Coordinates of C-alpha atoms in Angstrom, one line a residue:
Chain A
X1 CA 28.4 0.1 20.4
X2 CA 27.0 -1.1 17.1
X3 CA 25.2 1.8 15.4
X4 CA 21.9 0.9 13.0
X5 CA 19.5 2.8 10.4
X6 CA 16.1 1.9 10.9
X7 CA 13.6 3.4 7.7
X8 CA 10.4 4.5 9.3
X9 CA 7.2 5.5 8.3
X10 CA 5.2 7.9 10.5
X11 CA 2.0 7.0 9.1
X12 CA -0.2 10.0 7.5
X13 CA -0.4 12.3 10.3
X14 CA -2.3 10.9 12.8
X15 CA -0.3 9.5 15.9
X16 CA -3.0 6.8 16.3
X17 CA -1.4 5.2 12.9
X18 CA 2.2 5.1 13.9
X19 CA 2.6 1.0 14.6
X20 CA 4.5 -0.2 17.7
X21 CA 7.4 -1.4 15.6
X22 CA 8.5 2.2 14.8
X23 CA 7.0 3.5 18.4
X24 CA 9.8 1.0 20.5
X25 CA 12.5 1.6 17.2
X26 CA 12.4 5.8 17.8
X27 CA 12.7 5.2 21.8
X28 CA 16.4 3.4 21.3
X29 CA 17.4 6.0 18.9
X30 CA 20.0 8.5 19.6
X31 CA 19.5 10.4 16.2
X32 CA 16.2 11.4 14.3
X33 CA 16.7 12.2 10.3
X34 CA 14.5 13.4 8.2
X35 CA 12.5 16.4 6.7
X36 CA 11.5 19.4 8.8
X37 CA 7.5 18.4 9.2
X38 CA 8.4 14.8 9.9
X39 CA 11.0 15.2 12.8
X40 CA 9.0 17.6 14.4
X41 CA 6.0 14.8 14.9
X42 CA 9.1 13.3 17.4
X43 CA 9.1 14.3 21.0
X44 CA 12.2 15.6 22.2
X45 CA 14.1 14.1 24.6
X46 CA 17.8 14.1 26.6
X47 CA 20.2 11.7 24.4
X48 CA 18.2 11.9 21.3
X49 CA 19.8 14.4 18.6
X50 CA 16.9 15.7 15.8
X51 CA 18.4 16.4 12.3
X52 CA 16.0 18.1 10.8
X53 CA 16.6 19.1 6.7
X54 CA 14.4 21.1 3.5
X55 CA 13.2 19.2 1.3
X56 CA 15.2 17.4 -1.9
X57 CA 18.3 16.8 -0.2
X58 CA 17.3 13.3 0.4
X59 CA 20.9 11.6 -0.8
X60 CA 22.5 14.0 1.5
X61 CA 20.0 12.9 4.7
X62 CA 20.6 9.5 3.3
X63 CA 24.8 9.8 3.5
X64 CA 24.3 11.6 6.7
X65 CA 22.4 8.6 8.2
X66 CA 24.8 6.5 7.3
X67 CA 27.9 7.9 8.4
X68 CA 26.3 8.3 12.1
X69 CA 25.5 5.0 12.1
X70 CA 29.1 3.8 11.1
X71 CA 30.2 6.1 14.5
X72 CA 28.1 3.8 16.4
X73 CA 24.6 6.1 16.5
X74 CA 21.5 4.4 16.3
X75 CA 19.8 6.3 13.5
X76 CA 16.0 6.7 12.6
X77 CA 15.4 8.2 9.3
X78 CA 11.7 9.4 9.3
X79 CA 9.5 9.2 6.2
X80 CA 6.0 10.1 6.5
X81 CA 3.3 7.1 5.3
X82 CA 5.7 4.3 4.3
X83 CA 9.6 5.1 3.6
X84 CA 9.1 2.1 0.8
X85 CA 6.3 4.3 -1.3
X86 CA 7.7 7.1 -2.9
X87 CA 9.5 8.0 0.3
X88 CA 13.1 8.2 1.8
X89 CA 14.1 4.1 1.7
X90 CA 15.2 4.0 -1.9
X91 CA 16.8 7.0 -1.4
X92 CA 19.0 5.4 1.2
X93 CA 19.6 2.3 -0.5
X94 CA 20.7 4.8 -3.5
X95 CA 23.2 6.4 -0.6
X96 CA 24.6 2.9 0.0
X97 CA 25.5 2.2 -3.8
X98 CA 27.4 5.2 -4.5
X99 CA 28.9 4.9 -1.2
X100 CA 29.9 1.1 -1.1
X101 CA 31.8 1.4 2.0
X102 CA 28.4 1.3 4.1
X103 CA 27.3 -1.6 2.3
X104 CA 27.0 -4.1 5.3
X105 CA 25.7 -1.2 7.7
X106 CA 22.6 -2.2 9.8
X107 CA 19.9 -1.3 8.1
X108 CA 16.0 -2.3 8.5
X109 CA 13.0 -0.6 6.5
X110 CA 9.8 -0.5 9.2
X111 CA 7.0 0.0 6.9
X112 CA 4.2 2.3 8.1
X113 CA 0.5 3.3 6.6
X114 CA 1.2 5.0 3.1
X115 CA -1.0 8.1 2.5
X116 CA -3.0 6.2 -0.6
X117 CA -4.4 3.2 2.0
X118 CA -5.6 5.9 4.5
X119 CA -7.3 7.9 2.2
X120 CA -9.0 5.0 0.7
X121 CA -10.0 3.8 4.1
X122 CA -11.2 7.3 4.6
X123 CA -13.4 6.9 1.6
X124 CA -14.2 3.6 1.1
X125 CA -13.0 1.0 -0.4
X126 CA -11.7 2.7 -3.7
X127 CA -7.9 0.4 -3.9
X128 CA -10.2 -3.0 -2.9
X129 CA -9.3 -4.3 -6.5
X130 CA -6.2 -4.6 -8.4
X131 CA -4.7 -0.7 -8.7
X132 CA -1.5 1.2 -9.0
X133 CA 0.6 3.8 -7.1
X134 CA 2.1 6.4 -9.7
X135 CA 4.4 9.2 -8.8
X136 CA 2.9 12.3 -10.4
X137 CA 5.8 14.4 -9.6
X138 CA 8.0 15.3 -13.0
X139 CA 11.4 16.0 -10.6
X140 CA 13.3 12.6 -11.0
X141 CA 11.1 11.7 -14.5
X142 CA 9.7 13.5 -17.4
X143 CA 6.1 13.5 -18.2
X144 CA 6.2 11.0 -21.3
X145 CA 7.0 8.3 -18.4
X146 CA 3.9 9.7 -16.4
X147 CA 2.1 10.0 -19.4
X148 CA 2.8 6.3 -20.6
X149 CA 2.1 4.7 -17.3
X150 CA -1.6 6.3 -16.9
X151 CA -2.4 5.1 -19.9
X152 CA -1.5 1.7 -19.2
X153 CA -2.7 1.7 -16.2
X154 CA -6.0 3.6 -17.4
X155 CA -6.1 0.2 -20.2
X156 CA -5.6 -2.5 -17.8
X157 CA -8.6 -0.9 -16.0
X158 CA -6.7 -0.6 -13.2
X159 CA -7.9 1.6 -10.3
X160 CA -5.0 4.2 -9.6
X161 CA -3.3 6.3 -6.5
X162 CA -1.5 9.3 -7.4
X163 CA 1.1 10.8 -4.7
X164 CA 2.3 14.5 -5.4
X165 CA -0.4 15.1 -8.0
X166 CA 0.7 19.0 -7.9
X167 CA 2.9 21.6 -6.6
X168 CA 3.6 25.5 -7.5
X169 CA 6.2 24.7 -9.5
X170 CA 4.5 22.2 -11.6
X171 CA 1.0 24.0 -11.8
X172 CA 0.2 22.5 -15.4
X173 CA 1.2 18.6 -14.8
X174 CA -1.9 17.6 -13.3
X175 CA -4.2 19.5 -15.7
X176 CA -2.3 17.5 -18.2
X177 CA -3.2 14.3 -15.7
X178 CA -7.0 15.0 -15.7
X179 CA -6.5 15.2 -19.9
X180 CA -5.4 12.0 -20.1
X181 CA -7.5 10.1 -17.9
X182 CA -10.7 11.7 -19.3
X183 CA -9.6 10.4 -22.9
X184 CA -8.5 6.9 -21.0
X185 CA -11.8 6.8 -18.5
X186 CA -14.1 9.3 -20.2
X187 CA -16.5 12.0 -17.9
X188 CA -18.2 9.6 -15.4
X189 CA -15.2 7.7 -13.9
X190 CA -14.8 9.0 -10.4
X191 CA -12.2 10.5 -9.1
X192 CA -11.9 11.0 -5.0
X193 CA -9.4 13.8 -3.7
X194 CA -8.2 13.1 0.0
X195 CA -6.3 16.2 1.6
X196 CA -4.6 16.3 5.0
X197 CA -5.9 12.3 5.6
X198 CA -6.5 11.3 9.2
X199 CA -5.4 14.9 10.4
X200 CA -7.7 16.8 11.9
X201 CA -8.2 19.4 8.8
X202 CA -9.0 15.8 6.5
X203 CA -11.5 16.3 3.7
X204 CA -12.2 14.1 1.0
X205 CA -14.0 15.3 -2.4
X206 CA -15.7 12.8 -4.7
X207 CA -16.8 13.7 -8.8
X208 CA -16.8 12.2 -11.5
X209 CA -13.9 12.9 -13.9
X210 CA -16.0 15.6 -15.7
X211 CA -16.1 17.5 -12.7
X212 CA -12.8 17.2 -11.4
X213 CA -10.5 21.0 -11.9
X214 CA -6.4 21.2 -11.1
X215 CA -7.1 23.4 -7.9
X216 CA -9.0 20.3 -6.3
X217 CA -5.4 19.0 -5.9
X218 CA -2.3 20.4 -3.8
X219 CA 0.9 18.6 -2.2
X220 CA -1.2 17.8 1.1
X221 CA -3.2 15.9 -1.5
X222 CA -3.6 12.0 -2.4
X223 CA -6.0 11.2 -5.9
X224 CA -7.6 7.6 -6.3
X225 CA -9.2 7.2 -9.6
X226 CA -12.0 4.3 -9.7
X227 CA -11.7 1.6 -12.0
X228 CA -14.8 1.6 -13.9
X229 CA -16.9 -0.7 -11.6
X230 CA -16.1 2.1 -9.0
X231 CA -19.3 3.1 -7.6
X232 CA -20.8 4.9 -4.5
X233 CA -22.9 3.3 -1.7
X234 CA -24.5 5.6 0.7
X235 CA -21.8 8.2 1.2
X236 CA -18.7 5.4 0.3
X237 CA -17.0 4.6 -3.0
X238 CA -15.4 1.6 -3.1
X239 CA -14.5 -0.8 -6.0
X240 CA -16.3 -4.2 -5.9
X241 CA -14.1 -7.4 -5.7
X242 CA -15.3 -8.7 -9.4
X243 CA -14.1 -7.8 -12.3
X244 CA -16.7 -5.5 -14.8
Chain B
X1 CA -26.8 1.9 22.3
X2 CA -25.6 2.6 19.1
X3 CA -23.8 0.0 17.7
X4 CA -21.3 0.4 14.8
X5 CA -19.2 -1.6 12.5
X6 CA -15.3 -1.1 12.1
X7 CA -13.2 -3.4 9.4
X8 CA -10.0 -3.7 10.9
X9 CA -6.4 -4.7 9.4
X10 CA -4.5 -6.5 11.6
X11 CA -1.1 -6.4 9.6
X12 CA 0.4 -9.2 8.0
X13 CA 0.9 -11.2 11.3
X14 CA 3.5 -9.7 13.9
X15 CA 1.2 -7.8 16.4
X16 CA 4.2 -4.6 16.7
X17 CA 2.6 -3.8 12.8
X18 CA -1.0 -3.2 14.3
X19 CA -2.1 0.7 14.9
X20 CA -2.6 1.7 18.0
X21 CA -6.2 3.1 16.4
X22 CA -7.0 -0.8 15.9
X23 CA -5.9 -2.3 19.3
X24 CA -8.0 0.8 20.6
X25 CA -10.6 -0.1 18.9
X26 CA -10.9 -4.0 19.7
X27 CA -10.4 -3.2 23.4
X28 CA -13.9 -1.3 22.7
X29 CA -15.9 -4.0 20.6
X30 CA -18.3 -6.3 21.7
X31 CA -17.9 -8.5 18.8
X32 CA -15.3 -10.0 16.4
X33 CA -16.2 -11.4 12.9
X34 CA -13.6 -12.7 10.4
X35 CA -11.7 -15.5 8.7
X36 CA -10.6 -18.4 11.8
X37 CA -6.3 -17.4 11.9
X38 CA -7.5 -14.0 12.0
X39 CA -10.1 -13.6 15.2
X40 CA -7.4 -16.5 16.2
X41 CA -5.2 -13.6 17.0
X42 CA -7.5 -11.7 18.9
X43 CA -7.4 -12.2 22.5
X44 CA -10.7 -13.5 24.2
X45 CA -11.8 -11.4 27.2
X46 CA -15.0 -11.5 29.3
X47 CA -17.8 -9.6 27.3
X48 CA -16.3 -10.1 23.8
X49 CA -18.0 -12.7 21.5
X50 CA -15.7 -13.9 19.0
X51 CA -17.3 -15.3 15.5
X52 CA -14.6 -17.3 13.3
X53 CA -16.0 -18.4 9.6
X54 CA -14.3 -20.1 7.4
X55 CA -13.0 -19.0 3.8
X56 CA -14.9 -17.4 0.7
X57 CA -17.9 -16.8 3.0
X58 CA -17.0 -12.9 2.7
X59 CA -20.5 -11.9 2.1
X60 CA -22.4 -13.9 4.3
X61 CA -19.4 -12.6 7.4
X62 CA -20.2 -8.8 6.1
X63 CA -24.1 -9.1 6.4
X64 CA -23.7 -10.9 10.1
X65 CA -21.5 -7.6 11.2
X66 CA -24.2 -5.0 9.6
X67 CA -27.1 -6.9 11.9
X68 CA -25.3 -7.5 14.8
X69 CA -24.6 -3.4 14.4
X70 CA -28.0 -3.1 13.8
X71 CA -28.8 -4.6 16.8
X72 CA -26.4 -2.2 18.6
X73 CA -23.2 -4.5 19.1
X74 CA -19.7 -2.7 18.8
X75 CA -18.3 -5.2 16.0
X76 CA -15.0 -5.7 14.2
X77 CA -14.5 -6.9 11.4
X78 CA -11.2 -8.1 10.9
X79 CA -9.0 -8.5 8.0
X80 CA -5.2 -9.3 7.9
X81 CA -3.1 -6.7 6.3
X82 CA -5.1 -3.7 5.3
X83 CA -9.1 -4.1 4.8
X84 CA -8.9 -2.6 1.4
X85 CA -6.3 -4.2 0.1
X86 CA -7.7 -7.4 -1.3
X87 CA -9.9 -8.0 2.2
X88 CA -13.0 -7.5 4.0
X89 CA -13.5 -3.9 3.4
X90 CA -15.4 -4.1 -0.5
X91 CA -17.2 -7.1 0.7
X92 CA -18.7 -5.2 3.3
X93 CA -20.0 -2.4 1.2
X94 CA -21.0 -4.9 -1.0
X95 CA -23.1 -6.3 1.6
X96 CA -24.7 -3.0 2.2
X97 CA -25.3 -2.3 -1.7
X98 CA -27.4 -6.0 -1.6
X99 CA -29.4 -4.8 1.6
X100 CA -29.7 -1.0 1.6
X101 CA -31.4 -0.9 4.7
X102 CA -28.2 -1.2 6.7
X103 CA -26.9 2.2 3.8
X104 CA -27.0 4.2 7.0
X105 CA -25.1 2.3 9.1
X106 CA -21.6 3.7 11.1
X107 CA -19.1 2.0 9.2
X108 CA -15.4 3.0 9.6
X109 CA -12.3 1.2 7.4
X110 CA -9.5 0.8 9.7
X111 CA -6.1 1.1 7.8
X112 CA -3.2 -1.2 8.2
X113 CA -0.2 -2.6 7.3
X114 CA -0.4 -4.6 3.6
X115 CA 1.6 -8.0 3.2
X116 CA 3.1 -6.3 -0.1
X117 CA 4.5 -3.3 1.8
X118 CA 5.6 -5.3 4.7
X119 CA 7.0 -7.4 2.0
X120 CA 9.0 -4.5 0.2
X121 CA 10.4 -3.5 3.5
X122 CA 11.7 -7.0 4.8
X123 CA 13.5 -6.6 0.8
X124 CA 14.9 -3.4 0.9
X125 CA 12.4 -0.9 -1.2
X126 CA 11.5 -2.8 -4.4
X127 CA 8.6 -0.9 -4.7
X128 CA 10.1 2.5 -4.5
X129 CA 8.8 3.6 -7.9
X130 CA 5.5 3.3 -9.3
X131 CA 3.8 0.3 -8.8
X132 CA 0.7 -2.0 -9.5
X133 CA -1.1 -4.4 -6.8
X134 CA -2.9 -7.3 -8.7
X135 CA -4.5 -10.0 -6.8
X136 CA -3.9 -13.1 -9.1
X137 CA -6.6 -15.3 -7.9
X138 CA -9.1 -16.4 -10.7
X139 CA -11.8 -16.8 -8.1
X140 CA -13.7 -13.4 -9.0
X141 CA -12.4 -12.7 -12.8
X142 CA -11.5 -14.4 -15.4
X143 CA -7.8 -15.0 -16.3
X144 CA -8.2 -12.7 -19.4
X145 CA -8.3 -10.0 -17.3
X146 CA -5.1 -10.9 -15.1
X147 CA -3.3 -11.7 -18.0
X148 CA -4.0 -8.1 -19.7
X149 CA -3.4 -6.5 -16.5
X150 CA 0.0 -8.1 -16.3
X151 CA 1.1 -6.9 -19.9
X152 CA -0.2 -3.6 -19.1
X153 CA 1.5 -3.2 -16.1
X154 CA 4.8 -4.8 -17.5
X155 CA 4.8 -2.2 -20.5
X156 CA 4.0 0.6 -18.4
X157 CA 7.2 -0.5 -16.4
X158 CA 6.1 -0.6 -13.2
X159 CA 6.9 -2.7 -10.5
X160 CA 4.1 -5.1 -9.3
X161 CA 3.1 -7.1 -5.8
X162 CA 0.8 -10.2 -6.4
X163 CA -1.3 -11.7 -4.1
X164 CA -2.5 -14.8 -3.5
X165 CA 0.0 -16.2 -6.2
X166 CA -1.2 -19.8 -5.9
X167 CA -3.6 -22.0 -4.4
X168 CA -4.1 -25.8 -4.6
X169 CA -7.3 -25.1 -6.7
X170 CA -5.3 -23.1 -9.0
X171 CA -1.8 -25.0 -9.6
X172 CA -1.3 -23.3 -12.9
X173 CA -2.2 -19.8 -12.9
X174 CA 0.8 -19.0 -11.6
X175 CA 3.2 -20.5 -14.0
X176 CA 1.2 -18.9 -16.8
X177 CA 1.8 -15.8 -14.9
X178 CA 5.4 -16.4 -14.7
X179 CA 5.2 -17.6 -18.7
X180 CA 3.5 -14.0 -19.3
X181 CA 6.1 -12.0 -17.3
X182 CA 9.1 -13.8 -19.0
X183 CA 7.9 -12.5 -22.2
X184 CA 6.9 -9.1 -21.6
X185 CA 9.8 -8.1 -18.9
X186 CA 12.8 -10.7 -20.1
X187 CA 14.8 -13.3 -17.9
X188 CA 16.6 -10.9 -15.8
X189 CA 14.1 -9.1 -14.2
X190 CA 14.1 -9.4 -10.7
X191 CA 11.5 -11.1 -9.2
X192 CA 11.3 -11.8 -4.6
X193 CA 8.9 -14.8 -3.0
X194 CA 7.7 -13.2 0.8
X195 CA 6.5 -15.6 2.6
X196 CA 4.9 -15.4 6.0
X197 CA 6.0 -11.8 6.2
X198 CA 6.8 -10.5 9.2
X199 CA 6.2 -14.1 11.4
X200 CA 8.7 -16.5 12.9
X201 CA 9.3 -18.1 9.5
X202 CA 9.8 -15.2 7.2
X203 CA 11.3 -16.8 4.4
X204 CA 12.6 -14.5 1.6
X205 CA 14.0 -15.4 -1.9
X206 CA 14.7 -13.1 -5.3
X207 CA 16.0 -14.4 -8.2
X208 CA 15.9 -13.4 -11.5
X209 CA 12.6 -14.4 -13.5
X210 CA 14.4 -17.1 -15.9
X211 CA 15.0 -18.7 -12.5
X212 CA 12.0 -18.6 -11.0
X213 CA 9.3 -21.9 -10.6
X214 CA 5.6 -22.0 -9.6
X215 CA 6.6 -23.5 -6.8
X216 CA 8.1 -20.8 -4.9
X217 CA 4.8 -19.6 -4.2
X218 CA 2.0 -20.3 -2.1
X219 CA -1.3 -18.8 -0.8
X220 CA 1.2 -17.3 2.3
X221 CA 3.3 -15.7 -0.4
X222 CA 3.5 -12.1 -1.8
X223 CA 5.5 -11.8 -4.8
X224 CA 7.3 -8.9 -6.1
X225 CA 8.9 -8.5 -9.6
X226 CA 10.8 -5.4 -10.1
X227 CA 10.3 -3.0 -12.8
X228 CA 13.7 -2.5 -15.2
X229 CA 15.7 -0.7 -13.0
X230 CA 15.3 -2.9 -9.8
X231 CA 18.3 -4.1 -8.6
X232 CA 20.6 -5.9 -5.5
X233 CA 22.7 -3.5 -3.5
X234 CA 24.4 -5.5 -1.1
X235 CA 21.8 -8.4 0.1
X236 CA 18.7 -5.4 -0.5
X237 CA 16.7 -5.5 -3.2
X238 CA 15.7 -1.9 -4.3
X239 CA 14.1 0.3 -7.2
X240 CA 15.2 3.7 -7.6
X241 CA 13.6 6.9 -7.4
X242 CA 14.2 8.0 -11.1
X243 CA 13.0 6.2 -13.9
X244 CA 15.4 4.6 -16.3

């Protein structure tokens, strides 16, 4: 028997987003990897092994996949949203090049619906011009790196997504976040906060900049800044197709 | 009967990459509007009234969904892809902006799969860092603006996914594009041509940028430069998770 890795996203939290692809990939698996929350979402069943782990050991799920899969197991690492976006499939290719024996294991990346498209569907239409997805966690970069691409991004008017915008161990980076995009965007720029999207808890908050306080944000939490043709219509915000 | 309007992403082309939440919905609509390949791959049935139009009629295809709605018909709008990634979704709420009357109407964006994440998954996980999505059509902005957002983007060092690279109404935007990458990221940055993503003939290619040409793009294509740490392990293409 040939064992495989298959990368899957889970989609945001609702079943309903989970695309056939990764549906018929997790029925021919024989192992489930992956953090607690996320193999739990997978039904049990007789022949399939779950592996659940904490958090930040993602190298060591990664290895772990990959020596299964070199005993013949077909392996499904679970990500939540897409493993390609800030999720578990660079940490796996990272696995392979330290580890270069697994180089020509079979592995395929099934791409799922990323938190930041969800939440913007949920709103809107906030990502419907040119944008970018930043990374606000400070864990594996320091904060002139986040500081530096806000800015830039902020500059080249850019609309913007923000994944792990805050967390109790880093209570004062996204204070620091608001700073700079106020001085970037100034007071009126609106900023949407989508918590717990397409679960059924979901709730979406949209101010403008001015408004916008730290404790609007936790992990559960996805930010989209506007650009500044961002705009409401009726209760939406989206982000017309033209540039200003 | 109330009727309703739901904008749709139908993935970027293999049916296992559409939600369950979208096929759910289509089985309940009466009617389909989009672009002719798109309602192409929706399957007639007895009951459904299926509306193909042709390209860059966005506005006119958004105000036909918000009467038909009006009139109580069930419709979908469909996008490829995701709706507010570069779709259907901001020209529909553009729509309702010109003709308030239809403000109140029950409008839902339907998430799905983008070309550029299908894209980075078929790679490896190019996009595993922070990234920028720029649409590099010159159709609604001026190339100033794509050109800045380029260098911003470059000196912020994130990765970036480009859509609709080329068209044969705009043979030269993208070589100044590549021109403009060249001299902000250098000749070895990595740089991967998707095409047809996920269909029959996938067709993938990275090079490095001093060996990239114009025409290794097309209006099928979604391109992918790296950011300075994006590299090959084995044949994947991948960025890690830490910044250099």
């Amino acid at each position: 028997m040939t064992g495989w890795v298959a990368i899957a996203g889970l989609g945001p939290g609702n079943d309903a987003l989970i695309t056939p692809e990764v549906t018929e990939t997790l029925a021919q698996a024989t192992d489930i990897i992956g953090y607690i929350p996320y193999v739990a979402r997978i039904a049990p069943r007789a022949g399939l092994n779950l592996h659940p782990t904490d958090n930040r050991v993602e190298l060591d799920r990664a290895l772990h996949a990959l020596q299964l899969a070199a005993q013949g197991a077909r392996v499904v690492v679970v990500s939540s949203g897409d493993p390609g976006v800030f999720a578990m499939a660079s940490a796996v290719f990272e696995a392979v090049e330290a580890h270069p024996e697994y180089t020509d294991t079979d592995l395929r990346v099934l791409p799922g619906i990323t938190a930041m498209l969800a939440a913007a569907a949920a709103a809107g239409a906030p990502l419907g011009h040119d944008f970018c997805a930043i990374n606000l966690s400070d864990n594996l970069k320091p904060w002139e790196v986040i500081e530096h691409r806000l800015r830039m991004a902020a500059r080249g008017d850019f609309a913007m997504a923000f994944y792990n915008p805050r967390s109790k161990s880093r209570p004062h980076g996204f204070e620091k976040t608001l700073k700079v995009l106020r001085e970037e965007c100034g007071p009126d720029r609106l900023i949407t906060f989508a918590r717990a999207v397409s679960k059924p808890d979901q709730k979406l908050v949209t101010v403008p900049l001015a408004d916008a306080t730290p404790e609007m944000a936790d992990m559960q939490t996805v930010v989209i800044v506007g650009n500044s043709t961002t705009k409401f219509v009726g209760r939406y915000v989206y982000t017309p197709r033209s540039a200003s």
